[in-house]
Amino acid sequence: MYDLDTGARTPLYQQIVDQTQEALARGYLQEGDQLPSVREMARTLVVNESTVTRAYREMEGLGMIETVVGRGTFISLDRDKMEGAKERLLADLRDLLGQAIFLGIGLDEVIRTYRDLEEGKENEDGDTTSPGAD
Amino acid sequence: MYDLDTGARTPLYQQIVDQTQEALARGYLQEGDQLPSVREMARTLVVNESTVTRAYREMEGLGMIETVVGRGTFISLDRDKMEGAKERLLADLRDLLGQAIFLGIGLDEVIRTYRDLEEGKENEDGDTTSPGAD
Amino acid sequence: MYDLDTGARTPLYQQIVDQTQEALARGYLQEGDQLPSVREMARTLVVNESTVTRAYREMEGLGMIETVVGRGTFISLDRDKMEGAKERLLADLRDLLGQAIFLGIGLDEVIRTYRDLEEGKENEDGDTTSPGAD
Amino acid sequence: MYDLDTGARTPLYQQIVDQTQEALARGYLQEGDQLPSVREMARTLVVNESTVTRAYREMEGLGMIETVVGRGTFISLDRDKMEGAKERLLADLRDLLGQAIFLGIGLDEVIRTYRDLEEGKENEDGDTTSPGAD
DNA sequence: GTGGTCTAGACCACC
DNA sequence: GTGGTCTAGACCACT
């Protein structure tokens, strides 16, 4: 389910968060589901345990999961926290879109980006060497 | 020209940047125009000098202005810098839109936000009640 | 200013957060103030850099500080985030106080705890060996 | 006896625990009384069995009930366990009150919350509008 | 077994 | 110089 890209600009722990959110949005994961243990996830993804731990901590802060020491980590959506996050994100989005307009980024490009993300294309333009001219 | 809103969640320095961009987009400011000195701007807007300094630094980073020591600050659009800013912004936008999708913010809301900003509505929905006509 | 207790149950990174909040509440630190760099703080407190980094990250999540890579870490209170945190905390408090009542913890004890914290007594009853009779 | 509020920010299992404590405090339940089986309770409250299981586990940890395999679940107040729970709760309370002070929650509000709970007001200020029981 | 904390040390990007 | 990320490995508390 998870597919990490070591070379990407996005930190590994963030990729874990992102892909968990995606799994949640697509229904692959649901409230109450248990996530793999830190050690197992680390083994599976071939990353350090600390990296997984950080991803889990991050998700806990986002109100996505709940951790019970000694038992495991479970999907548990905190509507309150998420509502607050949504409002803050909308404010950030306004700021960013304002900048985007100034820099000549068209609505079409914004829409395309949104749709690509929705389909799980994520970030297909090269990340390491970036062939495009700058 | 500037109209700052203390108390808004957008930092003051950001508001200065935003409104300068708007002035540029509307043609109130043009390439070569001189901006007030930091000290004067701070006095006019009744904000701390450091706030203006930060706004100017931000705008310099965005390739909007150029500071010539001993002469002043001038509008000077640096295409290269703006291109770099554009790419950074697109990456940020991808991150933000990914979050937006997870939090249930629809494409329609994104489009509406973009269009509102384009029309100069900026951020009309206040902080507290705002019935918000659309 | 900071005084960490290695033997305490409270994690070191949390103690840094707590004591920074206290400094903020007492006015020793104010909006815009720069915190020591991660390395300097780590040297001063004789803890690992990662521990300080985590404390700073935690505070960033709480909306207490803003970090600018290459420049430093600054006090910057995010009212929005703090308002949300306040509401969530009140809900948690209600839950906890409900439990407290059931377990026979009197209002006087709650008040005493609050006042002690306010005066900066923090947690004076031993933490490691706890000499107190039960 | 039980009246659960789906949609509330308090988890269902916690509501079961809370209301069982309340019943104990009011004398509706007494030492030795038998609680319904997990399955029956789940059917009655129209919740998942795992929710009830978790509530029972929680109450067992708090020293409120005892499960006798093959016979059922009984109210059984374990002073030792409750003493332990009390100490853990006091530590949690200290943490929470520290945060409360930082976030500007006054002692008066804490006292008010305590008194409201004591009188059984529980949580009358709804989430969105919810004027009363539904 | 579970997650949580902490250290020590490496490498990176940005200013 | 600044913070950010990641690894490797140790020890702890709780179930």
Coordinates of C-alpha atoms (C1' of nucleotides) in Angstrom, one line a residue:
Chain A
M1 CA 0.0 0.0 0.0
Y2 CA 2.8 2.4 0.9
D3 CA 5.3 3.4 -1.7
L4 CA 8.1 5.7 -0.5
D5 CA 10.4 7.7 -2.7
T6 CA 13.7 8.2 -1.0
G7 CA 14.9 10.7 -3.5
A8 CA 11.8 12.9 -3.3
R9 CA 11.9 16.4 -1.7
T10 CA 9.0 15.4 0.5
P11 CA 10.4 13.9 3.7
L12 CA 9.8 10.2 4.2
Y13 CA 7.7 10.7 7.4
Q14 CA 5.5 13.1 5.4
Q15 CA 5.0 10.6 2.6
I16 CA 3.8 8.1 5.1
V17 CA 1.3 10.7 6.4
D18 CA 0.2 11.7 2.9
Q19 CA -0.3 8.1 1.8
T20 CA -2.2 7.2 4.9
Q21 CA -4.5 10.2 4.3
E22 CA -5.0 9.0 0.7
A23 CA -5.8 5.5 1.9
L24 CA -8.3 7.0 4.3
A25 CA -9.9 9.1 1.6
R26 CA -10.2 6.1 -0.7
G27 CA -11.6 4.0 2.0
Y28 CA -8.7 1.5 2.2
L29 CA -8.5 2.4 5.8
Q30 CA -11.4 3.1 8.1
E31 CA -12.0 4.3 11.6
G32 CA -10.9 1.7 14.1
D33 CA -8.5 0.0 11.9
Q34 CA -5.1 -0.8 13.4
L35 CA -2.0 0.4 11.7
P36 CA 1.0 -1.8 11.6
S37 CA 3.3 -1.5 14.6
V38 CA 6.1 1.0 14.4
R39 CA 8.7 -1.8 14.0
E40 CA 6.7 -3.7 11.4
M41 CA 6.0 -0.6 9.4
A42 CA 9.7 0.3 9.5
R43 CA 10.7 -3.2 8.4
T44 CA 8.2 -3.2 5.5
L45 CA 9.1 0.3 4.3
V46 CA 12.8 -0.2 4.9
V47 CA 13.1 3.0 6.9
N48 CA 14.2 3.7 10.4
E49 CA 11.8 3.2 13.3
S50 CA 12.2 6.8 14.3
T51 CA 10.9 7.8 10.9
V52 CA 7.7 5.8 11.3
T53 CA 7.4 7.0 14.9
R54 CA 7.5 10.6 13.7
A55 CA 4.9 9.9 11.0
Y56 CA 2.6 8.4 13.6
R57 CA 3.2 11.3 16.0
E58 CA 2.4 13.7 13.2
M59 CA -0.8 11.9 12.4
E60 CA -1.7 11.9 16.1
G61 CA -1.3 15.7 16.1
L62 CA -3.5 15.9 13.0
G63 CA -6.2 14.0 14.8
M64 CA -6.0 11.0 12.4
I65 CA -5.0 8.3 14.8
E66 CA -4.9 7.3 18.4
T67 CA -2.0 5.5 20.0
V68 CA -2.3 3.2 23.0
V69 CA 1.1 2.2 24.3
G70 CA 1.3 -1.5 24.7
R71 CA -1.6 -2.1 22.3
G72 CA -0.9 -0.3 19.1
T73 CA -2.0 2.5 16.8
F74 CA -5.5 2.9 15.5
I75 CA -7.3 5.1 13.0
S76 CA -9.5 7.5 15.0
L77 CA -10.6 10.7 13.4
D78 CA -10.9 13.7 15.6
R79 CA -13.6 15.8 13.9
D80 CA -12.9 18.8 16.1
K81 CA -9.3 19.0 15.3
M82 CA -9.9 18.4 11.6
E83 CA -12.5 21.2 11.5
G84 CA -9.9 23.6 12.9
A85 CA -7.3 22.3 10.5
K86 CA -9.8 22.8 7.6
E87 CA -10.4 26.5 8.5
R88 CA -6.7 27.2 8.9
L89 CA -6.0 25.5 5.6
L90 CA -8.6 27.5 3.8
A91 CA -6.9 30.7 5.1
D92 CA -3.6 29.4 3.9
L93 CA -5.0 28.4 0.6
R94 CA -6.3 32.0 0.1
D95 CA -2.9 33.4 0.8
L96 CA -1.3 30.9 -1.6
L97 CA -3.8 31.4 -4.4
G98 CA -3.3 35.1 -4.1
Q99 CA 0.4 34.6 -4.7
A100 CA -0.4 32.2 -7.5
I101 CA -2.5 34.7 -9.3
F102 CA 0.2 37.3 -9.0
L103 CA 2.8 34.9 -10.3
G104 CA 0.7 34.1 -13.3
I105 CA -0.5 30.7 -12.3
G106 CA -3.8 30.1 -14.1
L107 CA -6.9 28.6 -12.6
D108 CA -6.5 25.7 -15.1
E109 CA -3.2 24.8 -13.6
V110 CA -4.7 24.8 -10.1
I111 CA -7.5 22.6 -11.3
R112 CA -5.2 20.2 -13.0
T113 CA -3.1 19.9 -9.9
Y114 CA -6.1 19.2 -7.8
R115 CA -7.4 16.6 -10.2
D116 CA -4.0 14.9 -10.4
L117 CA -3.8 14.6 -6.7
E118 CA -7.3 13.3 -6.5
E119 CA -6.4 10.5 -8.9
G120 CA -3.3 9.7 -6.9
K121 CA -0.8 11.0 -9.5
E122 CA 0.9 12.9 -6.7
N123 CA 4.0 14.4 -8.1
E124 CA 5.0 12.9 -11.4
D125 CA 7.3 15.6 -12.6
G126 CA 10.8 14.5 -11.8
D127 CA 12.0 15.2 -8.3
T128 CA 15.6 14.5 -8.2
T129 CA 17.2 15.7 -11.4
S130 CA 14.3 17.8 -12.7
P131 CA 14.8 17.6 -16.5
G132 CA 12.8 20.8 -17.0
A133 CA 14.7 24.0 -17.7
D134 CA 14.6 26.6 -15.0
Chain B
M1 CA -3.2 52.8 -0.8
Y2 CA -2.5 50.3 2.0
D3 CA -5.1 49.2 4.4
L4 CA -3.8 46.9 7.1
D5 CA -6.0 44.9 9.4
T6 CA -4.4 44.3 12.8
G7 CA -6.2 41.3 14.3
A8 CA -6.5 39.5 11.0
R9 CA -4.8 36.1 11.0
T10 CA -2.7 37.1 8.0
P11 CA 0.5 38.7 9.4
L12 CA 0.9 42.4 8.8
Y13 CA 4.0 42.0 6.7
Q14 CA 2.1 39.6 4.5
Q15 CA -0.7 42.0 4.1
I16 CA 1.8 44.6 2.8
V17 CA 3.2 42.1 0.3
D18 CA -0.3 41.1 -0.8
Q19 CA -1.5 44.7 -1.2
T20 CA 1.6 45.7 -3.1
Q21 CA 1.0 42.8 -5.5
E22 CA -2.5 43.9 -5.9
A23 CA -1.4 47.5 -6.6
L24 CA 1.0 46.1 -9.2
A25 CA -1.7 44.0 -10.8
R26 CA -4.0 47.0 -11.0
G27 CA -1.4 49.2 -12.4
Y28 CA -1.2 51.6 -9.5
L29 CA 2.4 50.7 -9.2
Q30 CA 4.7 50.1 -12.1
E31 CA 8.3 49.0 -12.8
G32 CA 10.7 51.6 -11.6
D33 CA 8.4 53.3 -9.2
Q34 CA 10.0 54.1 -5.9
L35 CA 8.5 52.7 -2.6
P36 CA 8.6 54.8 0.6
S37 CA 11.5 54.2 2.8
V38 CA 11.0 51.6 5.6
R39 CA 10.9 54.3 8.2
E40 CA 8.3 56.4 6.3
M41 CA 6.2 53.4 5.4
A42 CA 6.2 52.3 9.0
R43 CA 5.1 55.7 10.1
T44 CA 2.3 55.9 7.5
L45 CA 0.9 52.4 8.3
V46 CA 1.5 52.8 12.0
V47 CA 3.4 49.5 12.3
N48 CA 6.8 48.6 13.6
E49 CA 9.7 49.2 11.3
S50 CA 10.7 45.6 11.5
T51 CA 7.3 44.6 10.0
V52 CA 8.0 46.8 6.9
T53 CA 11.6 45.5 6.7
R54 CA 10.3 42.0 6.7
A55 CA 7.7 42.8 4.0
Y56 CA 10.4 44.4 1.8
R57 CA 12.7 41.5 2.3
E58 CA 9.9 39.1 1.4
M59 CA 9.2 41.1 -1.8
E60 CA 12.8 41.2 -2.7
G61 CA 12.9 37.5 -2.4
L62 CA 9.9 37.3 -4.7
G63 CA 11.7 39.4 -7.3
M64 CA 9.2 42.3 -7.0
I65 CA 11.5 45.0 -5.7
E66 CA 15.1 46.0 -5.6
T67 CA 16.9 47.9 -2.9
V68 CA 19.7 50.2 -3.9
V69 CA 21.6 51.2 -0.9
G70 CA 21.7 55.0 -0.5
R71 CA 19.0 55.6 -3.0
G72 CA 15.9 53.6 -2.0
T73 CA 13.6 50.8 -2.9
F74 CA 12.2 50.4 -6.4
I75 CA 9.7 48.2 -8.2
S76 CA 11.8 45.9 -10.3
L77 CA 10.3 42.7 -11.6
D78 CA 12.9 40.0 -11.7
R79 CA 11.6 37.3 -14.1
D80 CA 14.1 34.7 -12.9
K81 CA 13.3 35.1 -9.3
M82 CA 9.7 35.1 -10.0
E83 CA 10.0 31.9 -11.9
G84 CA 11.8 30.3 -9.0
A85 CA 9.1 31.6 -6.6
K86 CA 6.5 30.2 -9.0
E87 CA 8.0 26.7 -8.8
R88 CA 8.3 26.8 -5.0
L89 CA 4.7 28.0 -4.8
L90 CA 3.5 25.2 -7.0
A91 CA 5.1 22.7 -4.7
D92 CA 3.5 24.3 -1.7
L93 CA 0.2 24.4 -3.6
R94 CA 0.4 20.6 -4.2
D95 CA 1.0 20.0 -0.5
L96 CA -1.9 22.2 0.5
L97 CA -4.3 20.8 -2.1
G98 CA -3.4 17.3 -1.0
Q99 CA -4.4 18.3 2.6
A100 CA -7.5 20.0 1.2
I101 CA -8.7 16.9 -0.5
F102 CA -8.2 14.9 2.7
L103 CA -10.1 17.4 4.7
G104 CA -13.0 17.3 2.3
I105 CA -12.5 20.6 0.6
G106 CA -14.0 20.3 -2.9
L107 CA -12.6 21.6 -6.1
D108 CA -15.6 23.9 -6.4
E109 CA -14.5 25.7 -3.2
V110 CA -11.0 26.0 -4.5
I111 CA -12.2 27.5 -7.7
R112 CA -14.5 29.9 -6.0
T113 CA -11.7 31.1 -3.8
Y114 CA -9.5 31.6 -6.8
R115 CA -12.1 33.6 -8.7
D116 CA -13.0 35.7 -5.6
L117 CA -9.3 36.6 -5.3
E118 CA -9.0 37.4 -9.0
E119 CA -11.9 39.8 -8.7
G120 CA -10.2 41.5 -5.9
K121 CA -12.6 40.3 -3.3
E122 CA -9.6 39.3 -1.2
N123 CA -11.1 38.1 2.0
E124 CA -14.5 39.5 2.5
D125 CA -15.8 36.9 4.9
G126 CA -15.0 38.4 8.2
D127 CA -13.8 36.5 11.2
T128 CA -16.9 36.1 13.3
T129 CA -20.3 35.9 11.6
S130 CA -20.4 37.0 8.0
P131 CA -23.5 35.7 6.2
G132 CA -21.4 35.8 3.0
A133 CA -23.4 36.4 -0.1
D134 CA -21.9 34.8 -3.2
Chain C
M1 CA 15.9 30.5 32.6
Y2 CA 15.3 26.9 31.9
D3 CA 15.8 24.3 34.5
L4 CA 15.4 20.7 33.4
D5 CA 14.9 17.7 35.6
T6 CA 16.3 14.6 34.0
G7 CA 14.8 12.3 36.6
A8 CA 11.2 13.6 36.1
R9 CA 8.5 11.7 34.5
T10 CA 7.8 14.6 32.2
P11 CA 9.9 14.2 29.0
L12 CA 12.7 16.7 28.6
Y13 CA 11.3 18.1 25.4
Q14 CA 8.0 18.7 27.2
Q15 CA 9.7 20.4 30.0
I16 CA 11.2 22.8 27.5
V17 CA 7.8 23.5 26.1
D18 CA 6.2 23.9 29.5
Q19 CA 8.9 26.3 30.7
T20 CA 8.7 28.3 27.5
Q21 CA 5.0 28.7 28.0
E22 CA 5.6 29.8 31.5
A23 CA 8.2 32.3 30.4
L24 CA 5.6 33.6 27.9
A25 CA 2.8 33.8 30.5
R26 CA 5.1 35.7 32.9
G27 CA 6.2 38.1 30.1
Y28 CA 9.9 37.0 30.1
L29 CA 9.4 36.2 26.5
Q30 CA 7.4 38.2 24.0
E31 CA 6.1 38.0 20.5
G32 CA 9.0 38.5 18.1
D33 CA 11.7 37.4 20.5
Q34 CA 14.2 35.0 19.1
L35 CA 14.8 31.7 20.9
P36 CA 18.4 30.4 21.2
S37 CA 19.4 28.3 18.3
V38 CA 18.9 24.6 18.6
R39 CA 22.6 24.0 19.0
E40 CA 23.0 26.7 21.6
M41 CA 20.0 25.6 23.6
A42 CA 21.2 22.0 23.5
R43 CA 24.6 23.1 24.8
T44 CA 23.1 25.2 27.5
L45 CA 20.6 22.7 28.8
V46 CA 23.1 19.8 28.3
V47 CA 20.7 17.7 26.2
N48 CA 20.8 16.4 22.7
E49 CA 20.1 18.6 19.8
S50 CA 17.3 16.3 18.7
T51 CA 15.6 16.9 22.0
V52 CA 15.6 20.6 21.5
T53 CA 14.5 20.2 17.9
R54 CA 11.6 18.2 19.0
A55 CA 10.6 20.8 21.7
Y56 CA 10.7 23.5 19.0
R57 CA 8.7 21.4 16.6
E58 CA 6.1 20.8 19.3
M59 CA 5.9 24.5 20.0
E60 CA 5.5 25.2 16.3
G61 CA 2.6 22.8 16.2
L62 CA 1.1 24.6 19.2
G63 CA 1.3 27.9 17.3
M64 CA 3.8 29.3 19.8
I65 CA 6.8 29.9 17.5
E66 CA 7.7 30.3 13.9
T67 CA 10.9 28.8 12.5
V68 CA 12.8 30.3 9.6
V69 CA 15.5 28.0 8.4
G70 CA 18.7 29.8 8.1
R71 CA 17.6 32.6 10.4
G72 CA 16.3 31.1 13.6
T73 CA 13.3 30.5 15.8
F74 CA 11.0 33.2 16.9
I75 CA 8.1 33.6 19.3
S76 CA 5.0 34.1 17.2
L77 CA 1.6 33.4 18.7
D78 CA -1.0 32.0 16.3
R79 CA -4.3 33.1 17.9
D80 CA -6.3 30.8 15.7
K81 CA -4.5 27.7 16.6
M82 CA -4.5 28.6 20.3
E83 CA -8.3 29.3 20.2
G84 CA -8.9 25.8 18.8
A85 CA -6.5 24.3 21.4
K86 CA -8.4 26.2 24.1
E87 CA -11.7 24.7 23.1
R88 CA -10.3 21.2 22.9
L89 CA -8.6 21.6 26.3
L90 CA -11.8 22.7 27.9
A91 CA -13.5 19.5 26.6
D92 CA -10.6 17.4 27.9
L93 CA -10.8 19.2 31.2
R94 CA -14.5 18.4 31.6
D95 CA -13.7 14.8 31.0
L96 CA -10.9 14.8 33.5
L97 CA -12.8 16.7 36.2
G98 CA -15.6 14.2 35.8
Q99 CA -13.2 11.4 36.5
A100 CA -11.7 13.4 39.4
I101 CA -15.1 13.9 41.1
F102 CA -15.8 10.1 40.8
L103 CA -12.4 9.3 42.3
G104 CA -13.0 11.6 45.2
I105 CA -10.7 14.5 44.3
G106 CA -12.1 17.6 45.9
L107 CA -12.4 21.0 44.4
D108 CA -9.9 22.3 46.9
E109 CA -7.3 20.0 45.6
V110 CA -8.0 21.1 42.0
I111 CA -7.7 24.8 43.1
R112 CA -4.5 24.1 45.0
T113 CA -3.0 22.4 42.0
Y114 CA -4.0 25.4 39.8
R115 CA -2.5 27.9 42.1
D116 CA 0.7 26.0 42.6
L117 CA 1.2 25.9 38.9
E118 CA 0.4 29.6 38.6
E119 CA 3.1 30.3 41.1
G120 CA 5.6 28.2 39.2
K121 CA 5.8 25.5 41.8
E122 CA 5.2 23.0 39.0
N123 CA 5.5 19.6 40.6
E124 CA 7.3 19.7 43.9
D125 CA 6.3 16.3 45.2
G126 CA 9.1 14.1 44.4
D127 CA 9.1 12.4 41.1
T128 CA 11.5 9.6 41.2
T129 CA 11.3 8.1 44.7
S130 CA 8.3 10.0 46.0
P131 CA 9.0 10.2 49.8
G132 CA 5.4 11.2 50.5
A133 CA 3.3 8.8 52.5
D134 CA 0.3 7.4 50.7
Chain D
M1 CA -30.2 4.4 32.1
Y2 CA -27.7 5.1 29.4
D3 CA -28.1 7.8 27.0
L4 CA -25.4 8.0 24.4
D5 CA -24.8 10.9 22.0
T6 CA -23.3 9.8 18.7
G7 CA -21.8 12.8 17.2
A8 CA -20.5 14.2 20.5
R9 CA -16.7 14.7 20.7
T10 CA -16.6 12.4 23.7
P11 CA -16.0 8.8 22.4
L12 CA -18.9 6.4 22.9
Y13 CA -17.0 4.1 25.2
Q14 CA -16.1 7.1 27.4
Q15 CA -19.7 8.1 27.6
I16 CA -20.5 4.6 28.9
V17 CA -17.8 4.9 31.5
D18 CA -19.0 8.4 32.5
Q19 CA -22.6 7.4 32.8
T20 CA -21.8 4.3 34.8
Q21 CA -19.8 6.4 37.2
E22 CA -22.7 8.7 37.5
A23 CA -25.0 5.8 38.2
L24 CA -22.7 4.7 40.9
A25 CA -22.4 8.2 42.4
R26 CA -26.2 8.4 42.4
G27 CA -26.7 5.0 43.9
Y28 CA -28.5 3.5 40.9
L29 CA -25.7 1.0 40.8
Q30 CA -24.1 -0.6 43.8
E31 CA -21.2 -2.9 44.6
G32 CA -22.1 -6.4 43.5
D33 CA -24.6 -5.4 40.9
Q34 CA -24.3 -7.3 37.6
L35 CA -23.8 -5.4 34.4
P36 CA -25.4 -6.6 31.2
S37 CA -23.2 -8.8 29.0
V38 CA -21.2 -7.0 26.3
R39 CA -23.4 -8.4 23.6
E40 CA -26.6 -7.4 25.4
M41 CA -25.3 -3.9 26.3
A42 CA -24.3 -3.4 22.7
R43 CA -27.8 -4.4 21.4
T44 CA -29.5 -2.1 23.9
L45 CA -27.3 0.9 23.2
V46 CA -27.2 0.2 19.5
V47 CA -23.4 0.4 19.4
N48 CA -20.7 -1.9 18.3
E49 CA -19.7 -4.7 20.6
S50 CA -16.1 -3.5 20.5
T51 CA -17.2 -0.2 21.9
V52 CA -18.8 -1.9 25.0
T53 CA -15.7 -4.1 25.3
R54 CA -13.5 -1.1 25.4
A55 CA -15.7 0.6 28.0
Y56 CA -15.7 -2.5 30.2
R57 CA -11.9 -2.8 29.8
E58 CA -11.6 0.9 30.8
M59 CA -13.8 0.4 33.8
E60 CA -11.9 -2.7 34.8
G61 CA -8.6 -0.6 34.7
L62 CA -10.3 2.0 36.8
G63 CA -11.1 -0.6 39.4
M64 CA -14.9 -0.1 39.0
I65 CA -15.8 -3.6 37.8
E66 CA -14.6 -7.1 37.8
T67 CA -15.1 -9.7 35.1
V68 CA -15.6 -13.3 36.1
V69 CA -15.3 -15.5 33.1
G70 CA -18.4 -17.6 32.6
R71 CA -20.4 -15.6 35.1
G72 CA -20.4 -12.0 34.0
T73 CA -19.4 -8.5 34.9
F74 CA -20.0 -7.1 38.3
I75 CA -19.6 -3.8 40.0
S76 CA -16.6 -4.2 42.3
L77 CA -14.8 -1.2 43.6
D78 CA -11.1 -1.9 44.0
R79 CA -9.7 0.8 46.3
D80 CA -6.1 0.0 45.3
K81 CA -6.7 0.4 41.6
M82 CA -8.8 3.5 42.2
E83 CA -5.9 5.0 44.3
G84 CA -3.6 4.3 41.4
A85 CA -6.0 5.8 38.9
K86 CA -6.3 8.8 41.2
E87 CA -2.6 9.4 41.2
R88 CA -2.4 9.1 37.4
L89 CA -5.3 11.4 37.0
L90 CA -3.7 14.0 39.3
A91 CA -0.6 14.0 37.1
D92 CA -2.8 14.4 34.0
L93 CA -4.7 17.2 35.7
R94 CA -1.5 19.0 36.4
D95 CA -0.5 18.8 32.8
L96 CA -3.8 20.0 31.6
L97 CA -4.1 22.8 34.1
G98 CA -0.6 24.0 33.1
Q99 CA -1.8 24.2 29.5
A100 CA -5.0 25.9 30.7
I101 CA -3.1 28.7 32.4
F102 CA -1.0 29.3 29.3
L103 CA -4.1 29.4 27.2
G104 CA -5.7 32.0 29.5
I105 CA -8.3 29.8 31.1
G106 CA -8.9 31.3 34.5
L107 CA -9.4 29.5 37.8
D108 CA -13.0 30.7 37.9
E109 CA -13.8 28.8 34.7
V110 CA -12.2 25.6 36.1
I111 CA -14.2 26.0 39.3
R112 CA -17.4 26.5 37.4
T113 CA -16.8 23.5 35.3
Y114 CA -16.1 21.4 38.4
R115 CA -19.3 22.6 40.1
D116 CA -21.4 22.1 37.0
L117 CA -20.2 18.5 36.7
E118 CA -20.8 17.9 40.4
E119 CA -24.4 19.0 40.0
G120 CA -24.8 16.6 37.1
K121 CA -25.0 19.3 34.4
E122 CA -22.4 17.3 32.5
N123 CA -22.0 19.2 29.2
E124 CA -24.9 21.3 28.5
D125 CA -23.4 23.7 26.0
G126 CA -23.9 21.7 22.8
D127 CA -21.5 21.4 19.9
T128 CA -23.2 23.3 17.1
T129 CA -26.7 24.2 18.2
S130 CA -28.4 21.2 19.8
P131 CA -30.7 22.9 22.3
G132 CA -31.5 19.8 24.2
A133 CA -31.8 16.1 24.2
D134 CA -32.8 14.6 21.0
Chain E
dG1 C1' 4.8 -7.5 22.4
dT2 C1' 3.5 -2.1 22.1
dG3 C1' 4.9 3.0 21.6
dG4 C1' 8.0 6.9 24.0
dT5 C1' 12.2 9.0 24.9
dC6 C1' 16.9 10.2 24.3
dT7 C1' 21.5 10.1 22.4
dA8 C1' 25.2 10.5 18.9
dG9 C1' 26.3 11.6 14.7
dA10 C1' 25.7 12.2 9.6
dC11 C1' 24.1 14.9 5.6
dC12 C1' 21.1 18.5 3.4
dA13 C1' 19.3 23.1 2.0
dC14 C1' 19.0 27.7 2.9
dC15 C1' 20.9 32.4 4.3
Chain F
dG1 C1' 25.5 30.2 10.7
dT2 C1' 20.4 28.2 10.8
dG3 C1' 16.8 24.3 11.2
dG4 C1' 15.3 19.6 8.9
dT5 C1' 15.8 14.8 8.1
dC6 C1' 17.3 10.3 8.9
dT7 C1' 19.8 6.5 10.9
dA8 C1' 21.3 3.2 14.6
dG9 C1' 20.9 1.8 18.9
dA10 C1' 19.8 2.1 23.9
dC11 C1' 16.6 2.2 27.7
dC12 C1' 11.9 2.8 29.7
dA13 C1' 6.9 1.8 30.9
dC14 C1' 3.0 -0.5 30.0
dT15 C1' 0.1 -4.8 28.4

